[in-house]
């Protein structure tokens, strides 16, 4: 009887609907970061046997497809500078071959730590190396950088 009394007073609740998982921007960016990291690994493997210019072209083409990115740049280390080795988008001709200090901006942070970085909004505006935005005429809104 004890069990009956306990259940008799309980209110029936409406059945809950199963919620579809919501993909937040953070989850989407994390997924894209994993994909880009995998692509970076693939690029390091391929570069050993192919022409470097062709590898850069292939990597950029894949990044554009995987991420649906607006523009993609690959920076290469040359001494104490980073050089825009491959670039897509409207500012490609202006940026290709441009140099920046090795440890400047988000790219410099990636060089120092060896870790991927994702920035957007105010954080992007604060961390991006502004000289490149001035040269390109583009104001960075979001950025994903991988070693």
Coordinates of N, CA, C and O in Angstrom, one line a residue:
X1 N 0.8 -1.2 0.0 CA 0.0 0.0 0.0 C 0.8 1.3 0.0 O 0.4 2.3 -0.5
X2 N 2.0 1.2 0.6 CA 2.8 2.3 0.6 C 3.1 2.8 -0.8 O 3.1 4.0 -1.1
X3 N 3.5 1.9 -1.7 CA 3.8 2.3 -3.1 C 2.6 2.9 -3.8 O 2.7 3.9 -4.5
X4 N 1.4 2.4 -3.5 CA 0.2 2.9 -4.1 C -0.1 4.3 -3.6 O -0.5 5.2 -4.4
X5 N 0.1 4.6 -2.4 CA -0.2 5.9 -1.9 C 0.8 6.9 -2.5 O 0.5 8.0 -2.8
X6 N 2.1 6.5 -2.6 CA 3.1 7.4 -3.2 C 2.7 7.8 -4.6 O 2.8 8.9 -5.0
X7 N 2.3 6.8 -5.4 CA 2.0 7.0 -6.8 C 0.7 7.7 -7.0 O 0.5 8.4 -8.0
X8 N -0.3 7.5 -6.1 CA -1.6 8.1 -6.2 C -1.5 9.6 -6.2 O -2.3 10.2 -6.9
X9 N -0.6 10.1 -5.4 CA -0.6 11.6 -5.3 C 0.3 12.3 -6.3 O 0.3 13.5 -6.5
X10 N 1.0 11.5 -7.1 CA 1.9 12.1 -8.1 C 1.1 12.6 -9.3 O 0.2 12.0 -9.7
X11 N 1.6 13.7 -9.8 CA 0.9 14.3 -10.9 C 1.5 13.7 -12.2 O 2.7 13.4 -12.2
X12 N 0.7 13.5 -13.2 CA 1.2 13.0 -14.4 C 1.8 14.2 -15.2 O 1.2 15.2 -15.3
X13 N 3.0 13.9 -15.7 CA 3.7 15.0 -16.5 C 3.5 14.7 -17.9 O 3.3 13.5 -18.3
X14 N 3.5 15.7 -18.7 CA 3.4 15.6 -20.2 C 4.7 14.9 -20.7 O 5.8 15.1 -20.2
X15 N 4.5 14.0 -21.7 CA 5.7 13.4 -22.2 C 6.6 14.5 -22.9 O 6.1 15.4 -23.5
X16 N 7.9 14.3 -22.6 CA 8.8 15.3 -23.2 C 9.1 14.9 -24.6 O 9.3 13.8 -24.9
X17 N 9.2 16.0 -25.5 CA 9.6 15.7 -26.8 C 11.2 15.7 -26.9 O 11.9 16.4 -26.2
X18 N 11.6 14.8 -27.7 CA 13.1 14.7 -27.9 C 13.6 16.0 -28.6 O 13.0 16.3 -29.6
X19 N 14.5 16.6 -28.0 CA 15.1 17.8 -28.6 C 16.2 17.5 -29.6 O 17.1 16.7 -29.3
X20 N 16.1 18.1 -30.7 CA 17.2 17.9 -31.7 C 18.4 18.7 -31.1 O 18.3 19.8 -30.6
X21 N 19.6 18.1 -31.2 CA 20.8 18.9 -30.7 C 21.0 20.2 -31.5 O 20.9 20.2 -32.7
X22 N 21.2 21.2 -30.7 CA 21.5 22.5 -31.4 C 23.0 22.7 -31.6 O 23.8 22.4 -30.7
X23 N 23.3 23.0 -32.8 CA 24.7 23.3 -33.1 C 25.0 24.7 -32.9 O 24.5 25.6 -33.6
X24 N 25.8 25.0 -31.9 CA 26.1 26.4 -31.7 C 27.3 26.7 -32.6 O 28.0 25.9 -33.1
X25 N 27.5 28.0 -32.7 CA 28.7 28.5 -33.5 C 30.0 27.9 -33.0 O 30.8 27.5 -33.8
X26 N 30.1 27.7 -31.7 CA 31.3 27.2 -31.1 C 31.5 25.7 -31.5 O 32.6 25.4 -31.9
X27 N 30.5 25.0 -31.6 CA 30.6 23.6 -32.0 C 31.0 23.5 -33.5 O 31.8 22.7 -33.9
X28 N 30.4 24.4 -34.3 CA 30.7 24.4 -35.7 C 32.1 24.8 -35.9 O 32.9 24.2 -36.7
X29 N 32.6 25.8 -35.2 CA 34.0 26.2 -35.3 C 34.9 25.1 -34.9 O 36.0 24.9 -35.5
X30 N 34.6 24.5 -33.8 CA 35.4 23.4 -33.3 C 35.5 22.2 -34.3 O 36.6 21.7 -34.6
X31 N 34.4 21.9 -35.0 CA 34.4 20.9 -36.0 C 35.3 21.3 -37.2 O 36.1 20.6 -37.6
X32 N 35.2 22.6 -37.6 CA 36.0 23.1 -38.6 C 37.5 23.1 -38.3 O 38.3 22.9 -39.1
X33 N 37.7 23.4 -37.0 CA 39.1 23.5 -36.6 C 39.7 22.1 -36.6 O 40.9 21.9 -37.1
X34 N 39.0 21.1 -36.3 CA 39.5 19.7 -36.4 C 39.7 19.3 -37.8 O 40.8 18.7 -38.1
X35 N 38.8 19.7 -38.7 CA 39.0 19.4 -40.1 C 40.3 20.1 -40.7 O 41.0 19.5 -41.4
X36 N 40.5 21.3 -40.3 CA 41.6 22.1 -40.8 C 42.9 21.5 -40.2 O 43.9 21.5 -40.9
X37 N 42.9 21.1 -39.0 CA 44.1 20.5 -38.4 C 44.4 19.2 -39.2 O 45.6 18.9 -39.5
X38 N 43.4 18.4 -39.5 CA 43.6 17.2 -40.3 C 44.2 17.5 -41.6 O 45.1 16.8 -42.1
X39 N 43.7 18.5 -42.2 CA 44.2 19.0 -43.5 C 45.6 19.4 -43.4 O 46.5 19.2 -44.3
X40 N 45.9 20.1 -42.4 CA 47.3 20.6 -42.1 C 48.3 19.4 -42.0 O 49.4 19.4 -42.6
X41 N 47.8 18.3 -41.3 CA 48.7 17.1 -41.2 C 48.9 16.5 -42.6 O 50.0 16.1 -42.9
X42 N 47.8 16.5 -43.4 CA 47.9 15.9 -44.7 C 48.9 16.7 -45.6 O 49.7 16.1 -46.3
X43 N 48.8 18.0 -45.4 CA 49.7 18.8 -46.2 C 51.2 18.6 -45.8 O 52.0 18.6 -46.7
X44 N 51.5 18.4 -44.5 CA 52.8 18.2 -44.1 C 53.4 16.9 -44.7 O 54.5 16.7 -45.0
X45 N 52.5 15.9 -44.8 CA 52.9 14.6 -45.4 C 53.2 14.7 -46.9 O 54.2 14.2 -47.4
X46 N 52.3 15.4 -47.6 CA 52.4 15.5 -49.0 C 53.6 16.4 -49.4 O 54.2 16.1 -50.4
X47 N 53.9 17.4 -48.7 CA 54.9 18.4 -49.1 C 56.3 17.7 -49.3 O 57.1 18.2 -50.0
X48 N 56.5 16.6 -48.7 CA 57.8 15.9 -48.8 C 58.1 15.4 -50.2 O 59.2 15.3 -50.6
X49 N 57.0 15.2 -51.0 CA 57.3 14.6 -52.3 C 56.8 15.4 -53.5 O 57.0 15.0 -54.6
X50 N 56.1 16.5 -53.3 CA 55.6 17.3 -54.3 C 56.2 18.7 -54.4 O 56.8 19.2 -53.4
X51 N 56.0 19.4 -55.5 CA 56.4 20.8 -55.7 C 55.6 21.6 -54.6 O 54.4 21.6 -54.5
X52 N 56.3 22.4 -53.8 CA 55.7 23.2 -52.8 C 54.6 24.1 -53.3 O 53.6 24.3 -52.6
X53 N 54.7 24.8 -54.4 CA 53.7 25.6 -55.0 C 52.4 24.9 -55.3 O 51.3 25.3 -55.0
X54 N 52.6 23.7 -55.8 CA 51.4 22.8 -56.1 C 50.7 22.4 -54.8 O 49.5 22.3 -54.7
X55 N 51.5 22.0 -53.8 CA 51.0 21.6 -52.5 C 50.2 22.8 -51.9 O 49.0 22.6 -51.4
X56 N 50.7 24.0 -51.9 CA 50.0 25.2 -51.4 C 48.7 25.4 -52.1 O 47.6 25.6 -51.5
X57 N 48.7 25.2 -53.4 CA 47.4 25.4 -54.2 C 46.4 24.3 -53.7 O 45.2 24.6 -53.5
X58 N 46.9 23.1 -53.6 CA 46.0 22.0 -53.2 C 45.4 22.2 -51.8 O 44.2 22.0 -51.6
X59 N 46.2 22.6 -50.9 CA 45.8 22.9 -49.5 C 44.7 24.0 -49.5 O 43.6 23.9 -48.9
X60 N 45.0 25.1 -50.2 CA 44.0 26.2 -50.2 C 42.7 25.8 -50.9 O 41.6 26.1 -50.4
X61 N 42.8 25.0 -52.0 CA 41.6 24.5 -52.6 C 40.7 23.7 -51.6 O 39.5 23.8 -51.6
X62 N 41.4 22.8 -50.9 CA 40.7 22.0 -49.9 C 40.1 22.7 -48.8 O 39.0 22.5 -48.3
X63 N 40.8 23.7 -48.3 CA 40.3 24.5 -47.2 C 39.1 25.3 -47.6 O 38.1 25.4 -46.8
X64 N 39.1 25.9 -48.8 CA 37.9 26.6 -49.3 C 36.7 25.7 -49.3 O 35.6 26.0 -48.9
X65 N 36.9 24.4 -49.8 CA 35.8 23.5 -49.9 C 35.3 23.0 -48.5 O 34.1 23.0 -48.2
X66 N 36.3 22.6 -47.6 CA 35.9 22.1 -46.3 C 35.2 23.1 -45.4 O 34.2 22.9 -44.8
X67 N 35.8 24.3 -45.4 CA 35.3 25.4 -44.5 C 34.3 26.3 -45.1 O 33.5 27.0 -44.4
X68 N 34.3 26.4 -46.4 CA 33.4 27.4 -47.1 C 33.9 28.8 -46.7 O 33.1 29.7 -46.6
X69 N 35.2 28.9 -46.5 CA 35.8 30.2 -46.1 C 35.7 31.2 -47.2 O 35.7 30.9 -48.4
X70 N 35.7 32.4 -46.8 CA 35.7 33.5 -47.8 C 37.1 33.7 -48.5 O 37.2 33.8 -49.7
X71 N 38.1 33.7 -47.7 CA 39.5 33.8 -48.2 C 40.3 32.9 -47.3 O 40.1 32.6 -46.2
X72 N 41.4 32.5 -47.9 CA 42.4 31.6 -47.3 C 43.8 32.1 -47.6 O 44.1 32.5 -48.7
X73 N 44.6 32.2 -46.6 CA 46.1 32.5 -46.7 C 46.9 31.5 -46.1 O 46.6 31.0 -45.0
X74 N 48.0 31.2 -46.7 CA 49.0 30.3 -46.1 C 50.3 31.1 -45.9 O 50.8 31.7 -46.9
X75 N 50.7 31.2 -44.6 CA 51.9 32.0 -44.3 C 53.1 31.0 -44.1 O 52.9 30.0 -43.4
X76 N 54.2 31.3 -44.6 CA 55.4 30.5 -44.5 C 56.5 31.3 -43.7 O 56.6 32.5 -43.9
X77 N 57.2 30.5 -42.9 CA 58.3 31.1 -42.2 C 59.5 31.2 -43.0 O 60.0 30.3 -43.6
X78 N 60.1 32.5 -43.1 CA 61.3 32.7 -43.7 C 62.2 33.6 -42.8 O 61.9 34.8 -42.6
X79 N 63.1 32.9 -42.1 CA 63.9 33.6 -41.1 C 63.0 34.1 -39.9 O 62.3 33.4 -39.3
X80 N 63.1 35.4 -39.7 CA 62.3 36.0 -38.6 C 61.1 36.7 -39.1 O 60.6 37.6 -38.5
X81 N 60.5 36.2 -40.2 CA 59.3 36.8 -40.8 C 58.4 35.7 -41.3 O 58.8 34.5 -41.5
X82 N 57.1 36.1 -41.5 CA 56.1 35.2 -42.1 C 55.8 35.8 -43.4 O 55.7 37.0 -43.6
X83 N 55.7 35.0 -44.5 CA 55.5 35.5 -45.8 C 54.2 34.8 -46.3 O 54.0 33.6 -46.2
X84 N 53.4 35.6 -47.0 CA 52.1 35.1 -47.6 C 52.5 34.3 -48.8 O 52.8 34.9 -49.9
X85 N 52.6 33.0 -48.7 CA 53.0 32.2 -49.8 C 51.9 31.8 -50.7 O 52.1 31.7 -51.9
X86 N 50.7 31.7 -50.2 CA 49.5 31.4 -51.1 C 48.3 32.2 -50.5 O 48.2 32.2 -49.3
X87 N 47.5 32.8 -51.4 CA 46.4 33.6 -50.9 C 45.3 33.5 -51.9 O 45.5 33.4 -53.1
X88 N 44.0 33.4 -51.4 CA 42.9 33.5 -52.3 C 42.1 34.7 -52.0 O 42.3 35.4 -51.0
X89 N 41.1 35.0 -52.9 CA 40.2 36.2 -52.6 C 40.6 37.4 -53.3 O 41.6 37.5 -54.1
X90 N 39.9 38.5 -53.1 CA 40.0 39.7 -53.8 C 41.4 40.4 -53.6 O 41.9 41.0 -54.4
X91 N 42.0 40.1 -52.4 CA 43.2 40.8 -52.1 C 44.4 39.9 -52.3 O 45.6 40.2 -51.9
X92 N 44.2 38.8 -53.0 CA 45.3 37.8 -53.2 C 46.5 38.4 -53.9 O 47.7 38.2 -53.4
X93 N 46.4 39.2 -54.9 CA 47.5 39.8 -55.7 C 48.3 40.7 -54.8 O 49.5 40.8 -54.9
X94 N 47.6 41.5 -53.9 CA 48.2 42.4 -53.1 C 49.0 41.8 -51.9 O 50.1 42.2 -51.6
X95 N 48.4 40.7 -51.4 CA 49.0 40.0 -50.2 C 50.1 39.0 -50.6 O 51.1 38.9 -49.8
X96 N 50.0 38.4 -51.7 CA 51.0 37.3 -52.0 C 52.4 37.9 -52.0 O 52.7 38.9 -52.6
X97 N 53.3 37.3 -51.2 CA 54.7 37.7 -51.0 C 54.9 38.8 -49.9 O 56.0 39.1 -49.6
X98 N 53.8 39.3 -49.4 CA 53.9 40.3 -48.3 C 54.5 39.6 -47.1 O 54.3 38.5 -46.8
X99 N 55.3 40.4 -46.3 CA 55.9 39.9 -45.1 C 55.4 40.6 -43.9 O 55.0 41.7 -43.9
X100 N 55.5 39.8 -42.8 CA 55.1 40.4 -41.5 C 56.0 39.8 -40.4 O 56.7 38.8 -40.6
X101 N 56.2 40.5 -39.3 CA 57.0 40.0 -38.2 C 56.6 38.6 -37.8 O 55.4 38.3 -37.8
X102 N 57.5 37.7 -37.5 CA 57.3 36.3 -37.1 C 56.3 36.1 -36.0 O 55.4 35.2 -36.1
X103 N 56.3 36.9 -35.0 CA 55.4 36.7 -33.9 C 54.3 37.7 -33.7 O 53.8 38.0 -32.7
X104 N 53.9 38.4 -34.9 CA 52.9 39.4 -34.8 C 51.5 38.8 -35.0 O 51.3 37.8 -35.8
X105 N 50.5 39.3 -34.3 CA 49.1 38.9 -34.5 C 48.8 37.5 -34.2 O 49.6 36.8 -33.5
X106 N 47.7 37.0 -34.7 CA 47.3 35.6 -34.5 C 48.3 34.6 -35.1 O 48.6 33.6 -34.5
X107 N 48.8 34.9 -36.3 CA 49.7 34.0 -36.9 C 51.0 33.8 -36.0 O 51.5 32.8 -35.9
X108 N 51.4 34.9 -35.4 CA 52.6 34.9 -34.5 C 52.3 34.1 -33.3 O 53.1 33.3 -32.8
X109 N 51.0 34.2 -32.8 CA 50.7 33.4 -31.6 C 50.7 31.9 -31.9 O 51.2 31.1 -31.2
X110 N 50.3 31.5 -33.1 CA 50.3 30.1 -33.6 C 51.7 29.7 -33.7 O 52.1 28.6 -33.3
X111 N 52.6 30.5 -34.2 CA 54.0 30.2 -34.4 C 54.7 30.0 -33.0 O 55.5 29.1 -32.8
X112 N 54.3 30.8 -32.0 CA 54.9 30.7 -30.7 C 54.4 29.5 -29.9 O 55.2 28.8 -29.3
X113 N 53.1 29.2 -30.0 CA 52.5 28.1 -29.2 C 52.4 26.8 -29.9 O 52.3 25.7 -29.3
X114 N 52.3 26.8 -31.2 CA 52.1 25.6 -32.0 C 50.7 25.1 -31.9 O 50.4 24.0 -32.3
X115 N 49.8 25.9 -31.3 CA 48.4 25.5 -31.1 C 47.5 26.3 -32.1 O 47.8 27.5 -32.4
X116 N 46.4 25.7 -32.5 CA 45.4 26.4 -33.3 C 44.7 27.5 -32.6 O 44.6 27.4 -31.3
X117 N 44.3 28.5 -33.3 CA 43.6 29.7 -32.6 C 42.4 30.0 -33.5 O 42.4 30.1 -34.7
X118 N 41.3 30.3 -32.8 CA 40.0 30.8 -33.4 C 39.7 32.1 -32.7 O 39.6 32.1 -31.5
X119 N 39.5 33.1 -33.5 CA 39.1 34.4 -33.0 C 37.9 35.0 -33.8 O 37.9 34.7 -35.0
X120 N 37.1 35.8 -33.2 CA 36.0 36.4 -34.0 C 35.6 37.7 -33.2 O 35.9 37.9 -32.0
X121 N 34.8 38.5 -33.9 CA 34.3 39.7 -33.3 C 35.4 40.7 -32.7 O 36.4 40.9 -33.4
X122 N 35.2 41.2 -31.6 CA 36.1 42.1 -31.0 C 37.5 41.5 -30.7 O 38.5 42.2 -30.9
X123 N 37.5 40.2 -30.4 CA 38.7 39.5 -30.1 C 39.6 39.5 -31.4 O 40.8 39.8 -31.4
X124 N 38.9 39.3 -32.6 CA 39.7 39.3 -33.8 C 40.2 40.6 -34.1 O 41.4 40.7 -34.5
X125 N 39.4 41.6 -33.9 CA 39.9 43.0 -34.2 C 41.1 43.4 -33.3 O 42.0 44.1 -33.7
X126 N 41.1 42.8 -32.1 CA 42.2 43.2 -31.2 C 43.5 42.4 -31.5 O 44.6 42.8 -31.2
X127 N 43.4 41.1 -32.0 CA 44.5 40.2 -32.1 C 45.1 40.2 -33.5 O 46.3 39.8 -33.6
X128 N 44.4 40.6 -34.5 CA 44.9 40.5 -35.9 C 46.0 41.6 -36.1 O 45.9 42.7 -35.6
X129 N 47.0 41.2 -36.9 CA 48.0 42.2 -37.2 C 47.4 43.2 -38.2 O 47.2 42.9 -39.4
X130 N 47.2 44.4 -37.8 CA 46.4 45.4 -38.5 C 47.1 45.8 -39.8 O 46.5 46.3 -40.7
X131 N 48.4 45.7 -39.9 CA 49.1 46.2 -41.1 C 48.7 45.4 -42.3 O 48.5 45.9 -43.4
X132 N 48.4 44.1 -42.1 CA 47.9 43.3 -43.2 C 46.5 43.7 -43.7 O 46.2 43.8 -44.8
X133 N 45.6 44.0 -42.7 CA 44.3 44.6 -43.0 C 44.4 45.9 -43.8 O 43.7 46.1 -44.8
X134 N 45.4 46.7 -43.4 CA 45.6 48.0 -44.2 C 46.0 47.7 -45.6 O 45.5 48.4 -46.5
X135 N 46.9 46.8 -45.8 CA 47.4 46.5 -47.1 C 46.3 45.9 -48.0 O 46.2 46.3 -49.1
X136 N 45.5 45.0 -47.4 CA 44.5 44.3 -48.2 C 43.2 45.1 -48.4 O 42.5 44.8 -49.3
X137 N 43.0 46.1 -47.5 CA 41.8 46.8 -47.5 C 40.6 46.0 -46.9 O 39.5 46.4 -47.1
X138 N 40.9 44.9 -46.3 CA 39.9 44.0 -45.7 C 40.0 44.1 -44.2 O 41.1 44.2 -43.6
X139 N 38.8 44.2 -43.5 CA 38.8 44.2 -42.0 C 38.4 42.8 -41.5 O 37.3 42.4 -41.8
X140 N 39.3 42.1 -40.9 CA 39.1 40.8 -40.4 C 38.0 40.7 -39.4 O 38.1 41.4 -38.4
X141 N 37.0 39.9 -39.6 CA 35.9 39.7 -38.7 C 36.1 38.4 -37.9 O 35.7 38.3 -36.7
X142 N 36.6 37.4 -38.5 CA 36.9 36.1 -37.8 C 38.1 35.4 -38.5 O 38.3 35.7 -39.7
X143 N 38.7 34.5 -37.7 CA 39.9 33.9 -38.2 C 40.2 32.6 -37.5 O 40.0 32.5 -36.4
X144 N 40.6 31.6 -38.3 CA 41.0 30.3 -37.8 C 42.4 30.1 -38.3 O 42.7 30.2 -39.5
X145 N 43.3 29.9 -37.4 CA 44.7 29.7 -37.7 C 45.2 28.4 -37.1 O 44.9 28.1 -36.0
X146 N 45.9 27.6 -38.0 CA 46.5 26.4 -37.5 C 48.0 26.3 -37.9 O 48.4 27.0 -38.8
X147 N 48.8 25.6 -37.1 CA 50.2 25.5 -37.4 C 50.5 24.7 -38.7 O 49.7 23.9 -39.1

